Short mmCIF file of C-alpha atoms and ligand atoms in Angstrom, two decimals:
data_model
loop_
_atom_site.label_atom_id
_atom_site.label_comp_id
_atom_site.label_asym_id
_atom_site.label_seq_id
_atom_site.Cartn_x
_atom_site.Cartn_y
_atom_site.Cartn_z
CA MET A 1067 88.58 110.19 134.23
CA GLU A 1068 90.77 113.13 134.32
CA ARG A 1069 89.78 113.96 130.79
CA GLN A 1070 86.25 114.76 131.69
CA PRO A 1071 87.00 118.06 133.32
CA ILE A 1072 89.37 118.90 130.52
CA ASN A 1073 86.66 118.19 128.03
CA PHE A 1074 84.32 120.01 130.25
CA ARG A 1075 86.72 122.98 130.39
CA THR A 1076 87.22 122.82 126.66
CA SER A 1077 83.56 122.78 125.98
CA ARG A 1078 83.08 125.71 128.39
CA ALA A 1079 86.06 127.62 126.96
CA ARG A 1080 84.76 127.64 123.39
CA PRO A 1081 81.99 130.17 123.92
CA ARG A 1082 84.35 132.23 126.14
CA ARG A 1083 86.96 132.28 123.39
CA GLY A 1084 84.20 133.28 120.99
CA ALA A 1085 83.27 136.11 123.30
CA ILE A 1086 86.89 137.23 123.47
CA ILE A 1087 87.10 137.25 119.68
CA VAL A 1088 83.95 139.36 119.49
CA ILE A 1089 85.36 141.74 122.07
CA VAL A 1090 88.63 142.00 120.18
CA ILE A 1091 86.83 142.63 116.91
CA TRP A 1092 84.76 145.31 118.62
CA ALA A 1093 87.85 146.84 120.15
CA VAL A 1094 89.52 146.90 116.75
CA ALA A 1095 86.42 148.39 115.20
CA ILE A 1096 86.14 151.06 117.89
CA ALA A 1097 89.85 151.82 117.60
CA ALA A 1098 89.42 152.14 113.86
CA VAL A 1099 86.52 154.54 114.36
CA ILE A 1100 88.54 156.57 116.86
CA VAL A 1101 91.55 156.72 114.59
CA GLY A 1102 89.30 157.62 111.66
CA ALA A 1103 87.58 160.33 113.65
CA ALA A 1104 90.90 161.68 114.84
CA GLN A 1105 92.09 161.76 111.24
CA VAL A 1106 88.98 163.61 110.08
CA LEU A 1107 89.35 166.03 112.97
CA ALA A 1108 93.02 166.56 112.24
CA PHE A 1109 92.24 167.05 108.56
CA ARG A 1110 89.49 169.49 109.40
CA GLN A 1111 91.72 171.37 111.79
CA ALA A 1112 94.43 171.52 109.18
CA ALA A 1113 91.91 172.83 106.64
CA MET A 1114 90.64 175.37 109.15
CA GLY A 1115 94.21 176.32 109.88
CA ARG A 1116 94.89 176.76 106.19
CA GLU A 1117 91.76 178.86 105.83
CA ALA A 1118 92.66 180.93 108.87
CA ILE A 1119 96.11 181.53 107.41
CA ALA A 1120 94.60 182.39 104.03
CA LYS A 1121 92.24 184.82 105.72
CA VAL A 1122 95.13 186.52 107.46
CA GLU A 1123 97.05 186.67 104.18
CA ALA A 1124 94.07 188.14 102.33
CA ARG A 1125 93.33 190.58 105.12
CA TRP A 1126 96.86 191.90 105.24
CA ALA A 1127 97.03 192.18 101.48
CA ALA A 1128 93.83 194.28 101.55
CA ARG A 1129 95.25 196.31 104.40
CA ALA A 1130 98.48 196.90 102.48
CA GLY A 1131 96.45 198.41 99.63
CA ILE A 1132 94.71 200.73 102.10
CA GLU A 1133 98.00 201.79 103.66
CA GLU A 1134 99.66 202.44 100.33
CA THR A 1135 96.72 204.56 99.20
CA ILE A 1136 96.77 206.56 102.44
CA ALA A 1137 100.49 207.15 101.94
CA VAL A 1138 99.81 208.62 98.47
CA LEU A 1139 97.00 210.81 99.85
CA GLU A 1140 99.20 212.12 102.66
CA TYR A 1141 102.09 212.76 100.31
CA HIS A 1142 99.89 214.99 98.16
CA THR A 1143 98.73 216.90 101.24
CA GLU A 1144 102.30 217.42 102.37
CA GLU A 1145 103.80 218.11 98.95
CA PRO A 1146 100.93 219.37 96.81
CA ASP A 1147 101.55 220.37 93.23
CA PRO A 1148 99.32 223.41 92.65
CA THR A 1149 100.15 223.29 88.93
CA ASP A 1150 98.76 219.78 88.32
CA ALA A 1151 95.30 218.70 89.44
CA ARG A 1152 95.71 215.19 88.01
CA GLN A 1153 98.97 213.91 89.50
CA MET A 1154 97.46 212.62 92.74
CA PHE A 1155 94.86 210.62 90.81
CA LYS A 1156 97.55 209.11 88.58
CA ASP A 1157 99.51 208.10 91.68
CA LEU A 1158 96.39 206.60 93.27
CA GLU A 1159 95.75 204.54 90.17
CA LYS A 1160 99.30 203.21 90.27
CA CYS A 1161 98.70 201.62 93.67
CA ALA A 1162 95.24 200.31 92.82
CA ASP A 1163 96.82 196.87 92.28
CA GLY A 1164 99.68 195.42 94.28
CA GLU A 1165 101.29 192.21 95.48
CA LEU A 1166 102.82 190.94 98.68
CA ALA A 1167 104.69 187.61 99.10
CA SER A 1168 101.51 185.98 100.43
CA GLY A 1169 98.73 187.83 98.62
CA SER A 1170 97.58 190.62 96.35
CA TRP A 1171 95.11 193.50 96.47
CA GLU A 1172 92.94 195.43 94.07
CA ILE A 1173 91.22 198.74 94.74
CA ARG A 1174 88.27 199.63 92.53
CA HIS A 1175 85.36 202.02 92.45
CA THR A 1176 82.43 202.42 90.14
CA GLU A 1177 81.86 205.23 87.68
CA ASP A 1178 78.77 205.24 85.49
CA GLY A 1179 78.14 201.62 86.46
CA VAL A 1180 81.59 200.33 85.51
CA GLU A 1181 84.40 199.36 87.91
CA ILE A 1182 87.62 201.30 87.42
CA PRO A 1183 90.95 201.24 89.30
CA GLY A 1184 91.56 203.42 92.34
CA PRO A 1185 89.59 204.65 95.36
CA GLN A 1186 86.26 206.48 95.15
CA ASP A 1187 86.75 210.25 95.20
CA GLU A 1188 83.95 211.46 97.48
CA HIS A 1189 84.38 214.87 95.85
CA ALA A 1190 83.24 213.40 92.55
CA LYS A 1191 79.80 213.42 94.19
CA ILE A 1192 77.51 216.23 95.32
CA ASN A 1193 77.46 216.76 99.07
CA VAL A 1194 73.90 216.05 100.17
CA ASN A 1195 74.25 218.74 102.84
CA GLY A 1196 74.75 221.42 100.18
CA ALA A 1197 72.33 220.17 97.53
CA ASN A 1198 69.18 222.26 97.12
CA ARG A 1199 65.84 220.72 96.10
CA LEU A 1200 66.36 221.46 92.39
CA VAL A 1201 69.63 219.53 92.41
CA LEU A 1202 68.08 216.69 94.43
CA LEU A 1203 65.18 216.48 91.97
CA GLU A 1204 67.66 215.65 89.20
CA LEU A 1205 68.23 212.23 90.77
CA ALA A 1206 66.32 209.19 89.50
CA ASN A 1207 63.28 208.23 91.62
CA MET A 1208 63.49 211.51 93.58
CA THR A 1209 60.10 212.98 94.39
CA MET A 1210 59.25 216.46 95.64
CA ASP A 1211 58.16 215.26 99.07
CA VAL A 1212 61.44 213.38 99.59
CA ALA A 1213 63.56 216.29 98.29
CA ASP A 1214 61.80 218.63 100.73
CA GLY A 1215 62.08 215.99 103.46
CA ILE A 1216 65.86 215.78 102.92
CA VAL A 1217 66.19 219.56 103.32
CA ASP A 1218 63.98 219.46 106.44
CA TRP A 1219 66.05 216.63 107.89
CA ARG A 1220 69.29 218.62 107.78
CA ASP A 1221 68.10 222.21 108.41
CA ASN A 1222 67.93 223.32 112.01
CA ASP A 1223 64.43 224.73 111.99
CA ALA A 1224 61.13 222.96 112.68
CA ASN A 1225 59.20 224.38 109.72
CA PRO A 1226 58.45 221.75 107.10
CA GLY A 1227 59.08 222.68 103.47
CA LEU A 1228 56.22 222.72 100.97
CA MET A 1229 55.92 218.91 100.87
CA GLY A 1230 58.53 218.12 103.50
CA ALA A 1231 58.41 216.55 106.95
CA GLU A 1232 59.70 217.77 110.28
CA ARG A 1233 59.74 216.37 113.81
CA ASP A 1234 55.91 216.19 114.20
CA PHE A 1235 55.53 213.98 111.16
CA TYR A 1236 58.01 211.40 112.48
CA VAL A 1237 56.55 211.50 116.00
CA ASN A 1238 52.99 211.07 114.72
CA ARG A 1239 53.82 208.00 112.72
CA ASP A 1240 55.87 206.41 115.53
CA ALA A 1241 59.02 206.30 113.46
CA GLY A 1242 61.10 205.87 116.60
CA TYR A 1243 63.36 208.74 115.60
CA VAL A 1244 63.18 212.41 114.63
CA PRO A 1245 65.09 214.43 112.01
CA ARG A 1246 68.70 215.19 112.85
CA ASP A 1247 68.27 218.96 112.24
CA ALA A 1248 71.97 218.96 111.39
CA PRO A 1249 74.06 217.79 108.41
CA PHE A 1250 73.71 214.17 107.26
CA ARG A 1251 76.62 212.02 108.43
CA SER A 1252 76.29 209.31 105.82
CA VAL A 1253 74.39 208.53 102.64
CA ALA A 1254 72.72 205.60 104.41
CA GLU A 1255 71.10 208.13 106.76
CA LEU A 1256 68.99 209.26 103.78
CA GLU A 1257 66.98 206.06 104.26
CA LEU A 1258 65.55 207.49 107.47
CA VAL A 1259 63.96 210.42 105.62
CA ALA A 1260 60.21 210.00 105.18
CA GLY A 1261 59.47 208.41 101.80
CA ALA A 1262 63.08 207.54 100.94
CA PHE A 1263 63.54 203.83 100.26
CA PRO A 1264 66.79 201.85 100.43
CA SER A 1265 66.17 200.78 96.83
CA SER A 1266 66.43 204.45 95.79
CA VAL A 1267 69.33 205.33 98.06
CA ARG A 1268 71.51 202.28 97.30
CA GLY A 1269 70.07 200.99 94.06
CA GLU A 1270 71.77 197.65 93.47
CA ASP A 1271 74.68 198.41 95.81
CA ALA A 1272 73.12 196.75 98.86
CA ASN A 1273 76.33 196.86 100.93
CA LEU A 1274 77.25 200.40 99.79
CA ASN A 1275 80.82 199.42 98.96
CA GLY A 1276 80.77 201.01 95.52
CA ARG A 1277 81.44 197.65 93.85
CA LEU A 1278 79.34 195.09 92.05
CA ASP A 1279 79.11 192.04 94.34
CA PRO A 1280 77.81 188.65 93.10
CA ASN A 1281 74.44 189.03 94.87
CA GLU A 1282 74.06 192.46 93.25
CA ASN A 1283 74.28 190.98 89.79
CA ASP A 1284 72.14 187.83 89.95
CA GLY A 1285 68.68 189.25 89.44
CA ALA A 1286 66.09 188.01 91.91
CA LEU A 1287 68.17 184.97 92.94
CA SER A 1288 69.30 186.76 96.08
CA GLU A 1289 68.76 190.11 97.79
CA PRO A 1290 68.85 192.80 96.50
CA GLN A 1291 66.72 192.87 93.40
CA ASP A 1292 69.00 193.79 90.48
CA ASP A 1293 68.97 193.63 86.69
CA ALA A 1294 72.00 191.31 86.35
CA ASP A 1295 73.44 193.43 83.54
CA GLY A 1296 77.02 193.51 84.82
CA MET A 1297 76.73 197.22 85.69
CA LEU A 1298 76.26 198.69 89.15
CA ASP A 1299 73.34 201.07 89.48
CA ALA A 1300 74.13 202.55 92.89
CA GLY A 1301 71.04 204.77 93.11
CA TRP A 1302 71.48 208.12 94.82
CA SER A 1303 74.69 206.89 96.44
CA ALA A 1304 76.35 207.19 93.02
CA ALA A 1305 75.81 210.96 92.95
CA LEU A 1306 75.49 211.98 96.61
CA THR A 1307 77.92 211.92 99.51
CA ALA A 1308 77.91 213.17 103.08
CA ARG A 1309 81.65 212.62 103.47
CA SER A 1310 83.30 215.30 101.33
CA THR A 1311 84.78 218.19 103.27
CA VAL A 1312 86.37 221.60 102.86
CA SER A 1313 90.02 222.07 103.70
CA LEU A 1314 91.65 224.80 105.69
CA ILE A 1315 94.78 224.21 103.62
CA GLY A 1316 95.29 225.93 100.27
CA SER A 1317 96.49 224.26 97.07
CA GLY A 1318 100.09 225.20 97.93
CA GLY A 1319 100.00 223.30 101.23
CA GLU A 1320 99.76 226.31 103.55
CA PRO A 1321 96.73 227.28 105.65
CA LYS A 1322 94.23 229.25 103.57
CA LEU A 1323 94.37 233.01 103.81
CA ASP A 1324 91.30 234.44 105.54
CA LEU A 1325 90.63 237.58 103.49
CA LYS A 1326 88.75 239.14 106.38
CA SER A 1327 91.81 239.15 108.62
CA ALA A 1328 94.79 238.96 106.22
CA THR A 1329 97.16 241.91 105.93
CA ALA A 1330 97.83 243.62 102.61
CA GLU A 1331 101.37 242.24 102.68
CA GLU A 1332 100.13 238.67 103.10
CA MET A 1333 97.72 239.13 100.21
CA GLN A 1334 100.47 240.46 97.97
CA GLU A 1335 102.77 237.60 98.86
CA ARG A 1336 100.28 234.72 98.70
CA LEU A 1337 97.96 235.93 95.96
CA GLY A 1338 100.34 237.84 93.72
CA VAL A 1339 98.19 240.99 93.80
CA ASN A 1340 99.57 244.54 93.94
CA ALA A 1341 99.08 246.99 96.80
CA GLN A 1342 96.04 248.62 95.20
CA GLN A 1343 94.36 245.28 94.57
CA ALA A 1344 95.16 244.10 98.11
CA ALA A 1345 93.54 247.23 99.52
CA ALA A 1346 90.49 246.65 97.30
CA LEU A 1347 90.29 242.99 98.39
CA THR A 1348 90.44 244.06 102.05
CA GLN A 1349 87.65 246.54 101.43
CA PHE A 1350 85.57 243.92 99.57
CA ALA A 1351 86.13 241.25 102.28
CA LYS A 1352 84.81 243.63 104.95
CA GLY A 1353 81.33 243.47 103.41
CA PRO A 1354 79.08 241.22 105.51
CA SER A 1355 77.77 239.40 102.44
CA ALA A 1356 81.09 239.15 100.60
CA LYS A 1357 81.52 235.80 98.84
CA LEU A 1358 84.47 234.66 96.76
CA GLU A 1359 82.23 233.79 93.82
CA MET A 1360 81.36 237.48 93.40
CA LEU A 1361 84.87 237.88 91.97
CA LEU A 1362 83.77 235.67 89.06
CA THR A 1363 81.04 238.03 87.89
CA GLN A 1364 82.14 241.44 89.06
CA ASP A 1365 85.18 243.61 88.78
CA LEU A 1366 87.30 244.07 91.90
CA GLY A 1367 87.10 247.84 91.53
CA SER A 1368 83.30 247.88 91.65
CA LEU A 1369 83.15 245.26 94.44
CA SER A 1370 85.51 247.21 96.67
CA SER A 1371 83.48 250.36 96.21
CA GLY A 1372 80.32 248.74 97.55
CA GLY A 1373 79.42 246.36 94.76
CA ARG A 1374 76.51 246.24 92.37
CA SER A 1375 73.85 244.52 94.39
CA GLY A 1376 71.85 243.70 91.24
CA SER A 1377 74.49 241.48 89.77
CA GLN A 1378 75.24 239.97 93.17
CA ASN A 1379 71.70 238.72 93.33
CA GLN A 1380 71.97 237.35 89.84
CA ALA A 1381 75.00 235.37 90.84
CA GLN A 1382 73.34 234.00 93.92
CA ASN A 1383 70.19 232.95 92.13
CA GLY A 1384 72.10 231.33 89.33
CA ARG A 1385 70.15 233.31 86.74
CA GLN A 1386 71.92 233.73 83.50
CA PRO A 1387 71.59 237.01 81.69
CA SER A 1388 72.08 236.83 77.96
CA GLY A 1389 75.57 238.28 77.72
CA ARG A 1390 78.83 237.61 79.50
CA GLN A 1391 80.46 240.35 81.47
CA SER A 1392 83.93 240.91 80.24
CA GLY A 1393 85.10 243.76 82.46
CA ARG A 1394 87.48 241.61 84.44
CA SER A 1395 89.85 240.96 81.62
CA SER A 1396 90.10 244.58 80.53
CA SER A 1397 92.78 246.49 82.35
CA GLY A 1398 90.65 249.45 83.28
CA GLY A 1399 87.87 247.60 85.06
CA GLN A 1400 84.20 248.48 84.84
CA GLN A 1401 82.46 251.68 85.57
CA GLY A 1402 82.83 251.27 89.36
CA GLN A 1403 83.69 254.26 91.45
CA ASN A 1404 86.97 252.55 92.25
CA SER A 1405 87.85 252.06 88.60
CA ARG A 1406 91.55 252.75 89.10
CA VAL A 1407 91.94 249.37 90.77
CA PRO A 1408 93.52 247.10 88.16
CA SER A 1409 91.27 244.12 87.38
CA LEU A 1410 92.40 240.75 88.67
CA ASP A 1411 94.06 238.73 85.92
CA SER A 1412 93.48 235.01 85.50
CA GLN A 1413 96.60 234.08 87.50
CA GLN A 1414 95.57 236.26 90.42
CA LEU A 1415 92.00 234.96 90.37
CA ARG A 1416 93.29 231.40 90.34
CA LYS A 1417 95.52 232.11 93.35
CA ILE A 1418 92.59 233.64 95.23
CA PHE A 1419 90.40 230.57 94.64
CA GLN A 1420 93.31 228.24 95.50
CA GLU A 1421 94.63 230.02 98.56
CA ALA A 1422 92.00 232.31 100.07
CA THR A 1423 88.73 231.92 101.94
CA LEU A 1424 85.85 234.06 103.13
CA ASP A 1425 84.21 231.29 105.17
CA ALA A 1426 83.86 232.37 108.79
CA PRO A 1427 86.23 230.20 110.88
CA GLY A 1428 84.50 227.31 112.60
CA THR A 1429 81.29 227.38 110.54
CA TYR A 1430 80.13 224.20 108.83
CA VAL A 1431 80.57 224.29 105.05
CA PRO A 1432 79.57 221.21 103.01
CA GLY A 1433 82.36 219.65 100.96
CA LYS A 1434 82.55 220.73 97.32
CA LEU A 1435 82.31 218.78 94.10
CA ASN A 1436 85.64 218.46 92.26
CA LEU A 1437 85.01 219.74 88.73
CA ASN A 1438 87.96 217.64 87.51
CA THR A 1439 86.62 214.30 88.68
CA ALA A 1440 82.81 214.58 88.72
CA PRO A 1441 81.23 212.32 86.10
CA PRO A 1442 79.22 214.22 83.44
CA SER A 1443 75.96 212.89 84.89
CA VAL A 1444 76.80 214.42 88.28
CA LEU A 1445 77.81 217.75 86.71
CA ARG A 1446 74.46 217.85 84.94
CA ALA A 1447 72.69 217.26 88.25
CA LEU A 1448 74.63 220.16 89.79
CA LEU A 1449 73.55 222.41 86.91
CA PRO A 1450 69.92 221.28 86.60
CA ASP A 1451 68.84 223.87 84.02
CA ASP A 1452 72.13 224.25 82.24
CA PRO A 1453 73.38 221.12 80.46
CA ILE A 1454 75.43 223.31 78.10
CA SER A 1455 77.63 224.57 80.91
CA ALA A 1456 77.90 221.07 82.34
CA ASP A 1457 79.14 219.72 79.01
CA ALA A 1458 81.45 222.71 78.55
CA ILE A 1459 83.12 221.92 81.90
CA VAL A 1460 83.76 218.36 80.71
CA SER A 1461 85.35 219.52 77.45
CA GLN A 1462 87.33 222.32 79.10
CA ARG A 1463 88.86 220.03 81.74
CA GLY A 1464 89.66 217.46 79.11
CA ALA A 1465 91.54 220.05 77.04
CA SER A 1466 94.13 220.58 79.77
CA SER A 1467 96.67 217.91 80.71
CA SER A 1468 96.96 219.30 84.22
CA GLY A 1469 93.19 219.66 84.70
CA LEU A 1470 91.41 222.68 86.16
CA LEU A 1471 93.51 224.33 88.88
CA ALA A 1472 90.73 226.61 90.15
CA ILE A 1473 87.11 227.21 89.25
CA SER A 1474 88.11 230.57 87.78
CA ASP A 1475 90.00 228.70 85.01
CA LEU A 1476 86.58 228.14 83.43
CA LEU A 1477 86.15 231.86 82.86
CA GLY A 1478 88.09 231.28 79.66
CA SER A 1479 85.31 229.16 78.19
CA SER A 1480 82.92 230.89 75.82
CA ARG A 1481 80.24 228.29 76.56
CA ILE A 1482 80.02 228.92 80.31
CA THR A 1483 78.76 232.22 81.65
CA PRO A 1484 80.46 233.74 84.72
CA GLN A 1485 76.99 233.76 86.28
CA ALA A 1486 76.67 230.00 85.88
CA LEU A 1487 80.11 229.59 87.45
CA ALA A 1488 79.28 231.89 90.34
CA ALA A 1489 76.09 229.91 90.93
CA ILE A 1490 77.98 226.62 91.36
CA ALA A 1491 81.10 228.04 93.07
CA PRO A 1492 79.70 227.56 96.62
CA TYR A 1493 79.32 223.84 95.80
CA ALA A 1494 82.21 223.15 93.45
CA ASP A 1495 85.95 223.61 93.18
CA THR A 1496 88.94 221.65 91.92
CA GLN A 1497 90.20 219.74 94.95
CA SER A 1498 89.49 216.36 96.56
CA TYR A 1499 90.19 215.49 100.18
CA VAL A 1500 88.02 212.51 101.12
CA PHE A 1501 88.29 209.10 99.47
CA THR A 1502 86.57 205.77 100.04
CA ILE A 1503 89.12 203.01 99.55
CA THR A 1504 87.56 199.60 98.90
CA SER A 1505 90.47 197.17 98.84
CA ARG A 1506 89.96 193.49 98.05
CA GLY A 1507 92.81 191.31 99.30
CA ARG A 1508 93.40 187.82 97.88
CA ALA A 1509 95.47 185.06 99.54
CA MET A 1510 98.14 183.68 97.20
CA THR A 1511 97.62 180.06 98.37
CA THR A 1512 93.86 179.56 98.27
CA GLY A 1513 92.51 182.63 96.50
CA LEU A 1514 90.36 183.47 99.55
CA GLU A 1515 89.24 187.13 99.54
CA VAL A 1516 88.81 189.69 102.29
CA GLU A 1517 87.49 193.19 101.56
CA ILE A 1518 88.29 196.28 103.61
CA THR A 1519 86.57 199.63 103.11
CA ALA A 1520 88.09 202.75 104.64
CA VAL A 1521 86.92 206.35 104.26
CA VAL A 1522 89.95 208.61 104.55
CA ASP A 1523 90.16 212.40 104.91
CA ARG A 1524 93.48 213.88 103.81
CA SER A 1525 92.59 217.52 104.56
CA THR A 1526 94.64 217.26 107.74
CA LEU A 1527 97.89 215.45 108.55
CA PRO A 1528 98.02 212.67 109.48
CA ALA A 1529 95.05 211.67 107.35
CA ARG A 1530 91.99 210.72 109.37
CA ILE A 1531 90.09 207.45 108.93
CA LEU A 1532 86.41 208.42 109.10
CA GLU A 1533 85.07 204.89 108.72
CA TYR A 1534 86.58 201.40 108.61
CA ARG A 1535 84.88 198.09 107.94
CA GLU A 1536 85.89 194.57 106.93
CA GLN A 1537 83.89 191.81 105.34
CA1 CA B 907 64.73 220.51 110.26
CA1 CA B 908 78.27 196.28 96.44
CA1 CA B 909 70.27 190.01 93.52
CA1 CA B 910 72.87 196.33 87.24
#
């Protein structure tokens, strides 16, 4: 009788026990899911942590490459060697690759489509703010309307060139902007000029880092369109820059001597000229149209006595008369009224181009092409009608282990006329101040890469960073 309830309880307990088992199984299952999820999360966090660490390692490795390069650039501003134009570039190449405990870096730039060690010398390119339309027309895909449009963009007047475009044109087509009417600040700004396309400005170098990235070498698989030939065609950006600058510091590390205000004593000391030559230089510098390049084509004696305006014009127009003038090297000078002034010898001329200036203080002067580092293709663009002189510069610089120390060094070449030299002298010399350092850092652990690009100007101390970007 008493069993009934027990049986009853037992029979009622069975389903309850079953329910408990189900609950327990569920609880175990849920716990397993939670533990599993926590594990996945922890694993993911660990992976993210590792990646974050790798990113930091890669970033600091890239940064170390930038810092080391800046140190080399500053050293050569502080302790320049005016007798060797190549040493700085050798030193830059030495720190193009480096290692830290946690990562490594490599600094490369592209020349004629191929990556080579070291930063990009912005002075190996023509400054777009100094390039005339003939020089611009040497570039691939350049048309007359765009060349004129580039000149209109940077000049400060409102008169369009023959096929150019000024403010009205941009306003009428609702461009949303008007020409700067001042020097370009970057090569990318060229893309704002009417008719200039990014494909012409950048070519395959879509991110303008001067290096061949995977998407720039895969054809049509990804933007941009490229020919997947393993070479970087960087369009106009390979030959043009807006970054190069002129320095107020001479090759010896001291501020340049302004010939318009320098004393005769300073000239004798800095330029190695004698009293008579210093007096003649002072007289020459007083002329309102005096330009250093006139010293390449004319004798100091004739320049100081008023100059021969005919040959001045020749120099400025870049015309090349058939023969070379040779008066400079003869001791007596030319037939100038001031013929007793001894001609400047090659050492003195070199010093003048290294240490002196006639640029009015404070005026904007576009940076100059470095004749030591410009690729042959860029030299030919600078000398549009004169490939012989362009090639002669390449062979002349190659013949000297120290490179060209001043543009006047090229007066020794029989294949380059002084007139051709004088024509390019406003746009070319033998120094480089601005470099684009593209440093790719790699983490030792995972191989993750971070790239830093910095544009650095060493014409002042400390060096200035003009642009800095990471990707
Ligand atoms: Ca203008
Ligand atoms: Ca690139
Ligand atoms: Ca592509
Ligand atoms: Ca290519």
